[in-house]
Short mmCIF file of N, CA and C in Angstrom, two decimals:
data_model
loop_
_atom_site.label_atom_id
_atom_site.label_comp_id
_atom_site.label_asym_id
_atom_site.label_seq_id
_atom_site.Cartn_x
_atom_site.Cartn_y
_atom_site.Cartn_z
N MET A 712 -12.48 -8.66 -18.31
CA MET A 712 -13.19 -8.81 -17.38
C MET A 712 -12.54 -8.22 -15.51
N PRO A 713 -12.88 -7.35 -15.28
CA PRO A 713 -13.09 -6.45 -14.20
C PRO A 713 -12.65 -8.11 -13.09
N ILE A 714 -11.70 -7.66 -11.66
CA ILE A 714 -11.97 -8.69 -10.66
C ILE A 714 -13.12 -7.82 -9.84
N ARG A 715 -13.79 -8.98 -9.64
CA ARG A 715 -14.89 -8.51 -8.39
C ARG A 715 -14.81 -8.97 -6.63
N ILE A 716 -14.09 -8.52 -6.06
CA ILE A 716 -14.22 -8.43 -4.97
C ILE A 716 -15.21 -8.03 -3.98
N LYS A 717 -15.54 -8.73 -3.06
CA LYS A 717 -16.73 -8.19 -2.69
C LYS A 717 -16.37 -8.46 -0.53
N THR A 718 -15.37 -9.21 -0.31
CA THR A 718 -15.23 -9.63 0.80
C THR A 718 -13.88 -9.31 1.25
N ARG A 719 -13.34 -8.77 2.55
CA ARG A 719 -12.14 -9.10 2.83
C ARG A 719 -11.48 -10.30 2.33
N GLN A 720 -11.87 -11.53 2.51
CA GLN A 720 -10.99 -12.93 2.52
C GLN A 720 -10.89 -13.08 0.81
N ASP A 721 -12.10 -12.37 0.23
CA ASP A 721 -11.14 -12.52 -1.32
C ASP A 721 -10.19 -11.36 -1.80
N LEU A 722 -10.45 -10.18 -1.20
CA LEU A 722 -8.84 -9.50 -1.42
C LEU A 722 -8.23 -10.08 -0.76
N LYS A 723 -7.78 -10.52 0.57
CA LYS A 723 -7.01 -11.44 1.36
C LYS A 723 -5.96 -12.47 -0.20
N ASP A 724 -7.39 -13.50 -0.99
CA ASP A 724 -6.95 -14.06 -1.84
C ASP A 724 -6.54 -14.30 -3.19
N TYR A 725 -6.54 -12.88 -3.83
CA TYR A 725 -6.15 -11.64 -4.85
C TYR A 725 -5.06 -11.31 -4.40
N ILE A 726 -4.64 -10.85 -3.38
CA ILE A 726 -3.42 -10.28 -3.21
C ILE A 726 -2.06 -11.71 -3.11
N LEU A 727 -2.33 -12.79 -2.23
CA LEU A 727 -1.68 -14.22 -2.40
C LEU A 727 -1.65 -14.46 -4.11
N ALA A 728 -3.14 -14.62 -4.41
CA ALA A 728 -2.62 -15.22 -6.12
C ALA A 728 -1.13 -14.63 -6.61
N ARG A 729 -2.08 -13.16 -6.36
CA ARG A 729 -1.11 -11.69 -7.30
C ARG A 729 0.52 -11.42 -6.92
N LEU A 730 0.54 -12.73 -6.19
CA LEU A 730 1.96 -12.65 -5.54
C LEU A 730 2.73 -14.39 -5.68
N GLY A 731 1.92 -14.79 -6.78
CA GLY A 731 1.93 -16.64 -7.28
C GLY A 731 1.64 -17.82 -6.10
N ALA A 732 0.94 -17.05 -5.20
CA ALA A 732 0.26 -18.30 -3.93
C ALA A 732 -1.30 -19.00 -5.36
N PRO A 733 -1.31 -20.21 -5.31
CA PRO A 733 -0.34 -21.31 -4.30
C PRO A 733 1.03 -22.13 -5.11
N VAL A 734 1.18 -21.88 -6.23
CA VAL A 734 2.73 -22.36 -7.15
C VAL A 734 3.67 -22.02 -6.43
N ILE A 735 3.96 -20.66 -5.98
CA ILE A 735 4.89 -20.44 -4.97
C ILE A 735 4.54 -19.76 -3.30
N ASN A 736 4.84 -20.27 -2.06
CA ASN A 736 4.67 -20.47 -1.02
C ASN A 736 4.50 -18.94 -0.72
N ILE A 737 4.10 -18.57 -0.05
CA ILE A 737 3.91 -17.13 0.18
C ILE A 737 4.12 -17.05 2.10
N GLU A 738 4.69 -17.26 3.05
CA GLU A 738 4.94 -17.34 4.01
C GLU A 738 4.30 -16.01 5.17
N VAL A 739 3.45 -15.58 4.80
CA VAL A 739 2.83 -14.14 5.67
C VAL A 739 1.75 -14.61 6.74
N THR A 740 0.93 -14.09 7.61
CA THR A 740 0.05 -14.48 8.34
C THR A 740 -0.91 -13.77 8.15
N GLU A 741 -2.41 -14.43 8.45
CA GLU A 741 -3.02 -13.45 8.48
C GLU A 741 -2.97 -12.08 9.10
N GLN A 742 -2.48 -12.15 10.55
CA GLN A 742 -2.30 -10.58 10.66
C GLN A 742 -1.39 -9.80 10.10
N GLN A 743 0.18 -10.07 9.64
CA GLN A 743 0.29 -9.56 8.48
C GLN A 743 -0.51 -9.02 7.34
N LEU A 744 -1.37 -10.33 6.62
CA LEU A 744 -2.36 -9.51 5.38
C LEU A 744 -3.11 -8.35 6.39
N ASP A 745 -3.60 -8.72 7.08
CA ASP A 745 -4.24 -7.80 7.92
C ASP A 745 -3.90 -6.28 8.12
N ILE A 746 -3.09 -6.19 8.44
CA ILE A 746 -2.07 -5.17 8.76
C ILE A 746 -1.86 -4.32 7.50
N HIS A 747 -1.41 -4.95 6.80
CA HIS A 747 -1.01 -4.30 5.25
C HIS A 747 -2.47 -3.29 4.65
N ILE A 748 -3.01 -4.59 4.59
CA ILE A 748 -4.71 -3.62 3.86
C ILE A 748 -4.65 -2.81 4.68
N ASN A 749 -4.78 -2.93 6.01
CA ASN A 749 -5.41 -1.68 6.66
C ASN A 749 -4.35 -0.45 6.64
N ASP A 750 -3.11 -0.86 6.38
CA ASP A 750 -2.14 0.35 5.72
C ASP A 750 -2.49 0.82 4.73
N ALA A 751 -3.08 0.04 3.17
CA ALA A 751 -3.04 0.08 2.60
C ALA A 751 -4.50 1.14 2.03
N VAL A 752 -4.90 0.84 2.86
CA VAL A 752 -7.06 1.42 2.98
C VAL A 752 -6.31 3.30 3.40
N ASP A 753 -6.15 3.09 5.19
CA ASP A 753 -5.63 4.35 5.63
C ASP A 753 -5.25 5.07 4.55
N ASP A 754 -3.55 5.04 3.51
CA ASP A 754 -3.49 5.92 2.98
C ASP A 754 -4.41 6.25 2.16
N TYR A 755 -5.27 5.18 1.48
CA TYR A 755 -5.83 5.35 0.14
C TYR A 755 -7.05 6.50 0.29
N LEU A 756 -7.58 6.53 2.11
CA LEU A 756 -8.19 7.63 2.39
C LEU A 756 -7.84 8.32 2.30
N GLU A 757 -6.61 8.99 2.78
CA GLU A 757 -6.30 10.11 2.93
C GLU A 757 -5.85 10.46 1.78
N ARG A 758 -5.59 9.94 0.74
CA ARG A 758 -5.56 10.45 -0.65
C ARG A 758 -6.31 10.92 -1.19
N ALA A 759 -7.35 9.77 -1.08
CA ALA A 759 -8.52 9.85 -2.05
C ALA A 759 -9.84 10.88 -1.67
N VAL A 760 -9.74 10.76 0.05
CA VAL A 760 -11.26 11.78 0.12
C VAL A 760 -10.29 13.04 0.80
N GLY A 761 -9.19 13.28 1.16
CA GLY A 761 -8.65 14.78 1.64
C GLY A 761 -8.80 15.22 1.29
N GLY A 762 -8.48 14.95 -0.62
CA GLY A 762 -7.64 15.38 -1.14
C GLY A 762 -5.96 15.59 -1.16
N MET A 763 -5.31 15.20 -0.67
CA MET A 763 -4.05 15.42 -0.52
C MET A 763 -3.10 14.72 -1.67
N GLN A 764 -2.09 15.56 -1.91
CA GLN A 764 -1.23 15.61 -3.31
C GLN A 764 -0.20 15.77 -2.51
N GLU A 765 0.89 14.39 -2.88
CA GLU A 765 2.20 14.71 -2.18
C GLU A 765 3.17 14.62 -2.90
N SER A 766 4.31 15.46 -3.81
CA SER A 766 5.15 15.66 -4.75
C SER A 766 5.95 16.33 -4.03
N TYR A 767 7.32 16.36 -4.47
CA TYR A 767 8.79 16.54 -3.92
C TYR A 767 9.61 17.32 -4.70
N ILE A 768 10.26 18.07 -3.93
CA ILE A 768 10.98 19.39 -4.86
C ILE A 768 12.13 18.56 -4.33
N ALA A 769 13.13 18.88 -5.73
CA ALA A 769 14.65 18.75 -5.78
C ALA A 769 15.00 19.91 -5.40
N LEU A 770 16.39 20.01 -4.26
CA LEU A 770 16.30 20.92 -3.73
C LEU A 770 18.72 20.74 -3.64
N GLN A 771 18.79 21.81 -4.59
CA GLN A 771 20.41 21.80 -4.08
C GLN A 771 20.93 22.39 -2.84
N VAL A 772 21.72 21.53 -2.24
CA VAL A 772 22.25 21.96 -0.46
C VAL A 772 23.33 22.49 -0.64
N LYS A 773 23.25 23.86 0.40
CA LYS A 773 24.84 23.99 -0.56
C LYS A 773 25.71 24.33 1.19
N LYS A 774 26.49 23.96 1.52
CA LYS A 774 27.55 24.09 2.98
C LYS A 774 26.98 25.30 3.33
N GLY A 775 26.75 25.46 4.92
CA GLY A 775 26.75 26.59 5.68
C GLY A 775 25.09 27.40 5.91
N VAL A 776 24.28 26.42 4.54
CA VAL A 776 23.55 27.59 4.64
C VAL A 776 22.32 26.86 5.44
N GLN A 777 21.77 27.38 6.52
CA GLN A 777 20.79 26.64 7.37
C GLN A 777 19.36 27.06 6.88
N SER A 778 19.27 27.79 6.03
CA SER A 778 17.36 28.04 6.13
C SER A 778 17.14 27.75 3.56
N TYR A 779 15.92 27.86 3.54
CA TYR A 779 15.73 27.96 2.29
C TYR A 779 14.32 28.30 2.12
#
């Protein structure tokens, strides 16, 4: 059964539970949770809505070469 998150507080509770709360004492403030939730939403919107795809290229760097 999928998790139903309807409010921001539901999301915070879900995050803390996935980290092990209440069995493990998770020492974060409400402000820290808000900051990281906002960052995650911003990253998601940038990639999902903007169609951005992040990729990496392995490049062998040679001594003395200044442009590739």
